[in-house]
mmCIF file of N, CA and C in Angstrom:
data_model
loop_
_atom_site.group_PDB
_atom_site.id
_atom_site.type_symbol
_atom_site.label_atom_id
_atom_site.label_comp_id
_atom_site.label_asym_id
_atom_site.label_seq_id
_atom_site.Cartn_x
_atom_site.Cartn_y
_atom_site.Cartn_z
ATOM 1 N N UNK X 1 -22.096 -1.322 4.509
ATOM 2 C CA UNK X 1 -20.652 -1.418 4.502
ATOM 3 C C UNK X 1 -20.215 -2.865 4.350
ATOM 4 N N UNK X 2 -18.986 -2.853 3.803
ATOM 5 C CA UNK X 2 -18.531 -4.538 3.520
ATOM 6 C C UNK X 2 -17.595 -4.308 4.969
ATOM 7 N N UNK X 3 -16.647 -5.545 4.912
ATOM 8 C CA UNK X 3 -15.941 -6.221 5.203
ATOM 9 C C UNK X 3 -14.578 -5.666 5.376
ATOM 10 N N UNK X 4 -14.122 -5.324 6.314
ATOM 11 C CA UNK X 4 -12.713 -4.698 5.769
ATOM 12 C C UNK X 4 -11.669 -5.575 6.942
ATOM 13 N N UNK X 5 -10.613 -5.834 6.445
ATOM 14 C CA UNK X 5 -9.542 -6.400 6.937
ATOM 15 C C UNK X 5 -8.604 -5.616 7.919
ATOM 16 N N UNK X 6 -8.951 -4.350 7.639
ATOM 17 C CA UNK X 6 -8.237 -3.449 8.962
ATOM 18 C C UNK X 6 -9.449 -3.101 10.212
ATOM 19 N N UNK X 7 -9.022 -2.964 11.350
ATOM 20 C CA UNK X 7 -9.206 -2.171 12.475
ATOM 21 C C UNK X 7 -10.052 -1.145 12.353
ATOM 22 N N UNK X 8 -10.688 -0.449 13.072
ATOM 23 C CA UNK X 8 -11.131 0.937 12.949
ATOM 24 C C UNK X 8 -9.545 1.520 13.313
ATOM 25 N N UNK X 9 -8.648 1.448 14.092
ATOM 26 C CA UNK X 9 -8.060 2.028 14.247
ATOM 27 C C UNK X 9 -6.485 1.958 13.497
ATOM 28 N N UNK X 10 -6.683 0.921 12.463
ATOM 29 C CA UNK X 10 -5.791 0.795 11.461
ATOM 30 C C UNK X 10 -5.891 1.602 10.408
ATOM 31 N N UNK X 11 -7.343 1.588 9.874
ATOM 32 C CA UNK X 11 -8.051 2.574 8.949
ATOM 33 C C UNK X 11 -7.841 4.000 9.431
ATOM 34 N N UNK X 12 -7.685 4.324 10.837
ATOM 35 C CA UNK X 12 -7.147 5.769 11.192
ATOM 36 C C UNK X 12 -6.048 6.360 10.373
ATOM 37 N N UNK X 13 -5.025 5.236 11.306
ATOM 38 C CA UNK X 13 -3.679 4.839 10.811
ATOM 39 C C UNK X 13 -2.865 5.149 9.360
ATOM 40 N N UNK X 14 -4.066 4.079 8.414
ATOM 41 C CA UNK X 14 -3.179 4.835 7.317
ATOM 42 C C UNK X 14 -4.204 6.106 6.570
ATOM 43 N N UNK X 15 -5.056 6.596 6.929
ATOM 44 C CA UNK X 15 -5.352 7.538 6.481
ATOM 45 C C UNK X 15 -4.535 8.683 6.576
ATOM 46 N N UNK X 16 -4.175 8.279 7.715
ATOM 47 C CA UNK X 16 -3.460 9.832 8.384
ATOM 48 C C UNK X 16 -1.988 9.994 7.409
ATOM 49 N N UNK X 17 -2.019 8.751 6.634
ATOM 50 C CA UNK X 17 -0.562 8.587 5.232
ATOM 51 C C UNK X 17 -0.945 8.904 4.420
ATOM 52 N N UNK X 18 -2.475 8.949 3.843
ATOM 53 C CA UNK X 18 -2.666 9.424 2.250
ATOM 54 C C UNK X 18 -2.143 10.301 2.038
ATOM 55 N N UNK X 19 -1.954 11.697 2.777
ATOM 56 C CA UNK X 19 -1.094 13.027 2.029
ATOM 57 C C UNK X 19 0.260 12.613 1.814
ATOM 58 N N UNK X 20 0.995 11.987 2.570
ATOM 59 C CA UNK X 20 2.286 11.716 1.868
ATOM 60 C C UNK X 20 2.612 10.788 0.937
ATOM 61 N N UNK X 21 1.511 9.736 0.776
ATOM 62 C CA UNK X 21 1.069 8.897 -0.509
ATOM 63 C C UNK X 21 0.955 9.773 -1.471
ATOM 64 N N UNK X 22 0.049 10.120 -2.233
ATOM 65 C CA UNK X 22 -0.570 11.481 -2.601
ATOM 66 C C UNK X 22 1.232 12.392 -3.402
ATOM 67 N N UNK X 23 1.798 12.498 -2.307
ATOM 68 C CA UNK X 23 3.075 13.912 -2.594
ATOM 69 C C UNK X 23 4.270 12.696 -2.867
ATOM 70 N N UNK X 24 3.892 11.830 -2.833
ATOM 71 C CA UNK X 24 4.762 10.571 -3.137
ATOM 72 C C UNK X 24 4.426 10.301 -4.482
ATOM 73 N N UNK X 25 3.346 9.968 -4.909
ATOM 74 C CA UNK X 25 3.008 9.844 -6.535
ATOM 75 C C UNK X 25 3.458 11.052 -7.155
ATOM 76 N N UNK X 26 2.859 12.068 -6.411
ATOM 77 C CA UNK X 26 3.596 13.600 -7.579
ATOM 78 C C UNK X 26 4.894 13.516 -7.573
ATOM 79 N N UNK X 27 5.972 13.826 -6.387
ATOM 80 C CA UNK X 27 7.720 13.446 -6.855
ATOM 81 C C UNK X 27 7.664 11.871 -7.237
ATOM 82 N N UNK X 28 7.238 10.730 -7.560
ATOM 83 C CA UNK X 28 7.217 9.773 -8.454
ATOM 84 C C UNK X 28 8.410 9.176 -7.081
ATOM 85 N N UNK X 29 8.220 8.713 -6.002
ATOM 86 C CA UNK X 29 9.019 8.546 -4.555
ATOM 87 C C UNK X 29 7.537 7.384 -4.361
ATOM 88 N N UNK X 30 7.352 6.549 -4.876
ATOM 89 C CA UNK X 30 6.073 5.787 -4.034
ATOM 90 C C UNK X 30 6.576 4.419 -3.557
ATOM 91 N N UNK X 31 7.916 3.979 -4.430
ATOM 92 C CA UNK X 31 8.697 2.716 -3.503
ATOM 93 C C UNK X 31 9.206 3.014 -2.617
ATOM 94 N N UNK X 32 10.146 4.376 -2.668
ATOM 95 C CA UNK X 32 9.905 4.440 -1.117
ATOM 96 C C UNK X 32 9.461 4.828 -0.135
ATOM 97 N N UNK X 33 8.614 5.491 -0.438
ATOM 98 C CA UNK X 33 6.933 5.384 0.620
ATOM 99 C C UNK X 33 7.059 4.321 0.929
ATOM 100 N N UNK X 34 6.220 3.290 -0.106
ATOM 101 C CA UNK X 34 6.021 2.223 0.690
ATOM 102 C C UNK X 34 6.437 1.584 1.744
ATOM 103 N N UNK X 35 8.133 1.880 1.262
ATOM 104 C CA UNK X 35 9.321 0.880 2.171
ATOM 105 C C UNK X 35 8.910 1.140 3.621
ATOM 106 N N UNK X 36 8.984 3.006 3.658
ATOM 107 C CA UNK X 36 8.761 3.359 5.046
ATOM 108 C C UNK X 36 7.788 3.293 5.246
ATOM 109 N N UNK X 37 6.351 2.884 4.839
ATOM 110 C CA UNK X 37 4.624 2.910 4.945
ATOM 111 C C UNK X 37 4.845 1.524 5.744
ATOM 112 N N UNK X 38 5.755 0.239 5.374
ATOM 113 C CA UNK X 38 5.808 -0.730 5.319
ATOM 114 C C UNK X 38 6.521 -1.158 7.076
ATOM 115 N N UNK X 39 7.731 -0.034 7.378
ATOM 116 C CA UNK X 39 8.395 -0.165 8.436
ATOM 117 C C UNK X 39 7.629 0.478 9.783
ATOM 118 N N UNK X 40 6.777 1.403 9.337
ATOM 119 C CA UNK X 40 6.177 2.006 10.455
ATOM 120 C C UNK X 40 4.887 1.009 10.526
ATOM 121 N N UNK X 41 3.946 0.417 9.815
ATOM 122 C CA UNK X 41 3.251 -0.779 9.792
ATOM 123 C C UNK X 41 3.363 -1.860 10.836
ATOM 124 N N UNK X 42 4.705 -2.258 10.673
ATOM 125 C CA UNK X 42 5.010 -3.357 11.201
ATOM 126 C C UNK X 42 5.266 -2.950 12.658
ATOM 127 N N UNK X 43 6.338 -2.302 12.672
ATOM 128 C CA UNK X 43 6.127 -1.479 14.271
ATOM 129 C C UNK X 43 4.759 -1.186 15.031
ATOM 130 N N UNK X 44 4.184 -0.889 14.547
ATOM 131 C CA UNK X 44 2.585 -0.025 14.978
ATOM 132 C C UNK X 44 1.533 -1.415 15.089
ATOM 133 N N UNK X 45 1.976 -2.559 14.285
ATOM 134 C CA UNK X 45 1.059 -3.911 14.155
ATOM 135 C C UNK X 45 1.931 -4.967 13.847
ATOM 136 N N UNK X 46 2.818 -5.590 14.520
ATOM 137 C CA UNK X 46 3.414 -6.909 13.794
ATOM 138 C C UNK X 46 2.579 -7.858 14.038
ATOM 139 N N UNK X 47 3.101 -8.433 12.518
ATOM 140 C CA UNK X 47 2.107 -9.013 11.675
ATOM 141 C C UNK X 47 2.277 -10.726 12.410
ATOM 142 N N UNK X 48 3.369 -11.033 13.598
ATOM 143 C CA UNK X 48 3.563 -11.934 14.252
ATOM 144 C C UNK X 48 1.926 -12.227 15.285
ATOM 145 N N UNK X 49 1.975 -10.845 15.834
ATOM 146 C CA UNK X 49 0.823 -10.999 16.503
ATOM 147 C C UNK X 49 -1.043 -11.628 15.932
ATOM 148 N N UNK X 50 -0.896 -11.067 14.200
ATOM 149 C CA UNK X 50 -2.087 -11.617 13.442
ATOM 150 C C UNK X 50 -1.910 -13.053 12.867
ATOM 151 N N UNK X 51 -0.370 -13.253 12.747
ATOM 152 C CA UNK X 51 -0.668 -14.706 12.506
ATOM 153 C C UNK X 51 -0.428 -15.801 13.027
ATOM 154 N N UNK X 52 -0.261 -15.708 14.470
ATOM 155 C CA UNK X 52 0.505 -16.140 15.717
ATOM 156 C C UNK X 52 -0.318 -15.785 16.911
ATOM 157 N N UNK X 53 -1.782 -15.638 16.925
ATOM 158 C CA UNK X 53 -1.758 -15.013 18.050
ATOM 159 C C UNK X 53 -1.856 -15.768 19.503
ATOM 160 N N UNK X 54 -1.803 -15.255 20.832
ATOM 161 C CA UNK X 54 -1.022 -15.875 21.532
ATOM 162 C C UNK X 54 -2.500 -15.438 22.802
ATOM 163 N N UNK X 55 -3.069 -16.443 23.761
ATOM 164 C CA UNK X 55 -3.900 -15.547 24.656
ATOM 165 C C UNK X 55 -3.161 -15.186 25.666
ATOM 166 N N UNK X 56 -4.173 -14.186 25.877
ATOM 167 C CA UNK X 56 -3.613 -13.054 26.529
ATOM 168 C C UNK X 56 -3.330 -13.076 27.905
ATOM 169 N N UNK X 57 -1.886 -12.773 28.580
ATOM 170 C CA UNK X 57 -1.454 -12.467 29.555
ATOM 171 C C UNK X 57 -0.119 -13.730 29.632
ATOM 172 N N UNK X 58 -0.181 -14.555 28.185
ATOM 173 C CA UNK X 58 0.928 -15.558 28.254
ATOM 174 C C UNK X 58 2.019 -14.768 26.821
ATOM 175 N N UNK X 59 3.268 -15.211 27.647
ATOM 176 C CA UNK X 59 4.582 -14.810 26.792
ATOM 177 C C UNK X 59 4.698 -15.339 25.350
ATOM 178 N N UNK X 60 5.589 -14.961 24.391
ATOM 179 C CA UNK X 60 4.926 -15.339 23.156
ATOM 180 C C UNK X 60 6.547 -16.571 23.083
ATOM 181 N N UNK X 61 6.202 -17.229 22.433
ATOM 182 C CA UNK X 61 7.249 -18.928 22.127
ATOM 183 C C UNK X 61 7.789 -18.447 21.183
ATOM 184 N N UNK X 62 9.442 -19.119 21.096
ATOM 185 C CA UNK X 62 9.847 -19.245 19.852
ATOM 186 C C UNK X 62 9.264 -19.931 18.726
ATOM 187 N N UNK X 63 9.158 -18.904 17.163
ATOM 188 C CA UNK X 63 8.855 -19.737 16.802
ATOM 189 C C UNK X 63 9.601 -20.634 15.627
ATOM 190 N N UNK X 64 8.829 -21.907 15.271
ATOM 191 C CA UNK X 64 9.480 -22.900 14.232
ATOM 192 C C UNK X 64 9.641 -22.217 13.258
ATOM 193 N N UNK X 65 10.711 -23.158 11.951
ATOM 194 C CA UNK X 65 11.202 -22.365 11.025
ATOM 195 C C UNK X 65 10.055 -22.654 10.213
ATOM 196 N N UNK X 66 9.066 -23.413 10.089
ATOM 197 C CA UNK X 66 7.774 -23.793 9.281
ATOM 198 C C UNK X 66 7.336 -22.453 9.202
ATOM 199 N N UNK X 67 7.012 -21.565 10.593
ATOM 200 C CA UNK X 67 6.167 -20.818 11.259
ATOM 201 C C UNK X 67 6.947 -19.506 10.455
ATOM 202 N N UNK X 68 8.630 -19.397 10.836
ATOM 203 C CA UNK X 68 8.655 -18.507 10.507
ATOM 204 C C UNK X 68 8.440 -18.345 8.811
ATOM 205 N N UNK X 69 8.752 -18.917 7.990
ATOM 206 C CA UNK X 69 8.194 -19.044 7.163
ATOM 207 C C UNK X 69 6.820 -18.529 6.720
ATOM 208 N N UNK X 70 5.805 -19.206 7.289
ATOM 209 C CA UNK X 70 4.741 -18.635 6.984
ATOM 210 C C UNK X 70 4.518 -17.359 7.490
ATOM 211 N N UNK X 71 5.120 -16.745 8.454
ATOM 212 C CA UNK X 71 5.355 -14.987 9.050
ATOM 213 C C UNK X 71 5.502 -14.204 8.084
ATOM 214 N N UNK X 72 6.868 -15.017 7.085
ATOM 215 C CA UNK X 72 7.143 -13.841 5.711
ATOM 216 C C UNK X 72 6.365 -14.161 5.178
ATOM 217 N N UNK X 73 5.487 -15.076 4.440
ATOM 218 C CA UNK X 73 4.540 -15.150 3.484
ATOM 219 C C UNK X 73 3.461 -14.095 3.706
ATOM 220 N N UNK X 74 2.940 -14.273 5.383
ATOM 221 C CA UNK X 74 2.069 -13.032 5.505
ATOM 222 C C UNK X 74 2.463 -11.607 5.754
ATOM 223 N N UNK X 75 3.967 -11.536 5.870
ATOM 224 C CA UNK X 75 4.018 -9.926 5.586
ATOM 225 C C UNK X 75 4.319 -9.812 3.922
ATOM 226 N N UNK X 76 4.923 -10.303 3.221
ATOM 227 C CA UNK X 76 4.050 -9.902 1.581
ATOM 228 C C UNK X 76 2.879 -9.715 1.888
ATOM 229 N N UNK X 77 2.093 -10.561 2.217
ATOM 230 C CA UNK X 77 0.649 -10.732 1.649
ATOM 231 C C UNK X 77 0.289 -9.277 2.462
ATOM 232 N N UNK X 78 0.780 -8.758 3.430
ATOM 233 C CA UNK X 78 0.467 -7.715 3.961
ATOM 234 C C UNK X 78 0.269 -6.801 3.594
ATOM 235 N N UNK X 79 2.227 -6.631 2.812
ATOM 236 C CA UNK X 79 2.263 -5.393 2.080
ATOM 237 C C UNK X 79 1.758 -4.944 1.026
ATOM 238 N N UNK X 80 1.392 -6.258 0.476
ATOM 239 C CA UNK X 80 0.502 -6.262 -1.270
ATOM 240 C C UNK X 80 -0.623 -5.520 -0.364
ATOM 241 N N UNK X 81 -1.803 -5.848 0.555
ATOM 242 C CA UNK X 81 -2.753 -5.208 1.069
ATOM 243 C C UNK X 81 -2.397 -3.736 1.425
ATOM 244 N N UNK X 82 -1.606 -3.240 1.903
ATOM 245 C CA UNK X 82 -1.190 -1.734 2.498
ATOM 246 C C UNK X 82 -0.970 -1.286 0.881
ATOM 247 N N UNK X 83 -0.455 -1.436 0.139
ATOM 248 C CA UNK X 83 -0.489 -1.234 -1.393
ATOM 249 C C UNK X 83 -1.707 -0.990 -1.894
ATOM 250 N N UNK X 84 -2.397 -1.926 -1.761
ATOM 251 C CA UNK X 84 -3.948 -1.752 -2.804
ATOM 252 C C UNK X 84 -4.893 -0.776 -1.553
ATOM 253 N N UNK X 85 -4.348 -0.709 -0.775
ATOM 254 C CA UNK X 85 -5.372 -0.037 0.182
ATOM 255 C C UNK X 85 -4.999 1.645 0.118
ATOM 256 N N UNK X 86 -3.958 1.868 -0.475
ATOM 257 C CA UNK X 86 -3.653 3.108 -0.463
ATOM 258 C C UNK X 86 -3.927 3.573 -1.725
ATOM 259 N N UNK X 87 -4.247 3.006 -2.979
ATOM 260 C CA UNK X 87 -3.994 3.237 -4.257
ATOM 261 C C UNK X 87 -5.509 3.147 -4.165
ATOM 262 N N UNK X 88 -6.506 2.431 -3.717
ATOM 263 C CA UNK X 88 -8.188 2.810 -3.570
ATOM 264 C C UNK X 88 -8.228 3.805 -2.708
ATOM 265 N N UNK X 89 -7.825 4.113 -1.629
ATOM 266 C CA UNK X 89 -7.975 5.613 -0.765
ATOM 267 C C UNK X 89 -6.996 6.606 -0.316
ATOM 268 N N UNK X 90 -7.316 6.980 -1.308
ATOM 269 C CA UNK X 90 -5.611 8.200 -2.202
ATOM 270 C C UNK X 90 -6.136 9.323 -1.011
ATOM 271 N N UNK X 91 -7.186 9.568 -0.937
ATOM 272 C CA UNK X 91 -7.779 11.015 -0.062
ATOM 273 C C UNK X 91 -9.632 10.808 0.054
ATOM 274 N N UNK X 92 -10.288 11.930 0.943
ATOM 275 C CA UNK X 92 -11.885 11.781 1.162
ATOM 276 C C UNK X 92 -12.054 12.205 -0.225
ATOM 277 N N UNK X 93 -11.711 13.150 -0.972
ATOM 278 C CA UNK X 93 -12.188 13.116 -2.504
ATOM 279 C C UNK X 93 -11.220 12.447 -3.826
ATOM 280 N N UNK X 94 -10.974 11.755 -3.439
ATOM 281 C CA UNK X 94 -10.344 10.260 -4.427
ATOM 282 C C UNK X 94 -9.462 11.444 -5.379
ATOM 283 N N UNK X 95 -9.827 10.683 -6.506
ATOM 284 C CA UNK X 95 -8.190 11.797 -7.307
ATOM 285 C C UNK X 95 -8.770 12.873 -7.741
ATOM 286 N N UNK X 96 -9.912 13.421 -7.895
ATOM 287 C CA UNK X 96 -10.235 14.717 -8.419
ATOM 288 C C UNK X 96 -9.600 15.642 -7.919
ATOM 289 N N UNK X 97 -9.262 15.816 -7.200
ATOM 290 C CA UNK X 97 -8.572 16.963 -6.365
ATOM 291 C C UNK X 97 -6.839 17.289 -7.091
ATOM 292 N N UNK X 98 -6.449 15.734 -7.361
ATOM 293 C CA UNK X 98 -5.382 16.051 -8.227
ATOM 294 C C UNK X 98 -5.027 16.579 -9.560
ATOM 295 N N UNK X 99 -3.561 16.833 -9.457
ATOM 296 C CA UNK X 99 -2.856 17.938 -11.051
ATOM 297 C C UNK X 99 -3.049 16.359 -11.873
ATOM 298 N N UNK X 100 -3.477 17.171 -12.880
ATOM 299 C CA UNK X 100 -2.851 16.235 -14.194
ATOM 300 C C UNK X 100 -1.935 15.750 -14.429
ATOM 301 N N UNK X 101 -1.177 15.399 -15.209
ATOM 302 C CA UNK X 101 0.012 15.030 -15.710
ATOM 303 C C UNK X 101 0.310 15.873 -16.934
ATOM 304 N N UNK X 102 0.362 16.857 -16.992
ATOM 305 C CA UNK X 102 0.150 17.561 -18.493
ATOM 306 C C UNK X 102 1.406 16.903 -19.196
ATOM 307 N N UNK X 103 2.171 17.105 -18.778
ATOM 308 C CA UNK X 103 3.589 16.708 -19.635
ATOM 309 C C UNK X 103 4.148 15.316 -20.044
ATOM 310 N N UNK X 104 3.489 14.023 -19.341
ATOM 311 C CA UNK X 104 3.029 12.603 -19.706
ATOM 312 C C UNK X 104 2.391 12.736 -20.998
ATOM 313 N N UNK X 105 0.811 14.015 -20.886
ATOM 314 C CA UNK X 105 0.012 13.741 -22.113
ATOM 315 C C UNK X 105 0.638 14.702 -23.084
ATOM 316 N N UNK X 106 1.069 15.574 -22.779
ATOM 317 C CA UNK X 106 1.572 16.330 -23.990
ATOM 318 C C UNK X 106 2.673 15.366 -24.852
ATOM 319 N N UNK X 107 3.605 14.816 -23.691
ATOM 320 C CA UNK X 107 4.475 13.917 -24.614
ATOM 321 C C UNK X 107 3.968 12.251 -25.569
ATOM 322 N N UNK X 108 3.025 12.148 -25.125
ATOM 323 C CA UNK X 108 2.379 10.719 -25.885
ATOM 324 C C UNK X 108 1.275 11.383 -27.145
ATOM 325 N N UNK X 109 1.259 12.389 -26.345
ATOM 326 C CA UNK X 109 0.257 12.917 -28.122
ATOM 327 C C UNK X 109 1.651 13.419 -29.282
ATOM 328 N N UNK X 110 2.701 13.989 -28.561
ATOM 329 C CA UNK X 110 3.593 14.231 -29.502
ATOM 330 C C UNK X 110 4.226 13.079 -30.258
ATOM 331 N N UNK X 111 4.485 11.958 -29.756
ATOM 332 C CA UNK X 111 5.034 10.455 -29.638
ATOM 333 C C UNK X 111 5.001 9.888 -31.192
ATOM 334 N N UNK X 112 5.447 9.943 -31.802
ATOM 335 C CA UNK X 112 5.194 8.419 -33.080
ATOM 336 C C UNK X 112 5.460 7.279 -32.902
ATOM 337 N N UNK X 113 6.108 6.900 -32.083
ATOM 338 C CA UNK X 113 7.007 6.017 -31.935
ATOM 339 C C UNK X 113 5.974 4.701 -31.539
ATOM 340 N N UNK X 114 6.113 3.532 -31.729
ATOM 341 C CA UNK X 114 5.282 2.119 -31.640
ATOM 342 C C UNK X 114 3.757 2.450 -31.720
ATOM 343 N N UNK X 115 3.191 3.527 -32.620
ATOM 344 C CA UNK X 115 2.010 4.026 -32.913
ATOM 345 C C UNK X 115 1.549 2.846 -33.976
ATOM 346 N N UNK X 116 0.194 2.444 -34.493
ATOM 347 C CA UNK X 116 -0.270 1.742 -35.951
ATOM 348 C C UNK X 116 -0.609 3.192 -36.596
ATOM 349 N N UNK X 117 -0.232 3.372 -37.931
ATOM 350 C CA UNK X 117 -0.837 3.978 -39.011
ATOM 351 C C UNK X 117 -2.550 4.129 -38.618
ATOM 352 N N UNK X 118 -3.136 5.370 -38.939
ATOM 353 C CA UNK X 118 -4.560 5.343 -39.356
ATOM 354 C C UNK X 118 -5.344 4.184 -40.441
ATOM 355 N N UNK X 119 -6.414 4.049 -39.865
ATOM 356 C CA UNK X 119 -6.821 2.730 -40.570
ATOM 357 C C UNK X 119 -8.124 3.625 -41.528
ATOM 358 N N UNK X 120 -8.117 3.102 -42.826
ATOM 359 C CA UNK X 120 -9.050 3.514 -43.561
ATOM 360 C C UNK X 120 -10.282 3.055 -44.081
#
């Protein structure tokens, strides 16, 4: 096994989201998944505590505007991670399990449009 940047019990966490990931790509709803993937995240783990952390049994300080600063930098950098982490573990059997798109491919095989001519 490599290296992983979540928890065992983070990796619970968003597993227990792939099905609504998953039913989020089929109604084509995956920004706002995310939004809410993103709000329950932060609740469940703020990201103050990973980049701030504080030992334990002392109150946490205000912090500088440097600091806060770098807080938002690492919740992007967060959410880009909760992003790629859901789009590599869609479900235990990855996308086979999913519908096609028939009507994407039916419409691009029908398509002429910004096609090149056959080459001879």
């Amino acid at each position: 096994m490599g290296k992983y940047w979540t928890t065992p019990e983070q990796r619970v966490w968003l597993s227990g989201h792939t099905a609504d990931f998953l039913e989020a790509q089929e109604s084509t709803t995956v920004d706002r998944f995310f939004k809410e993937l993103n709000k329950k995240w932060f609740v469940a783990y703020p990201e103050v505590d990973y980049a701030f952390p504080c030992a334990p049994g002392t109150t946490r300080r205000e912090l500088t505007d440097a600091e806060n600063v770098l807080l938002s930098k690492a919740k992007v950098k967060r959410k880009a991670m909760l992003r790629t982490w859901m789009n590599w573990h869609p479900s235990k059997k990855g996308r086979i399990g999913s519908k096609p798109n028939l009507k994407s491919f039916k419409s691009s095989l029908l398509s002429t449009k910004n096609t090149r001519m056959p080459q001879r």
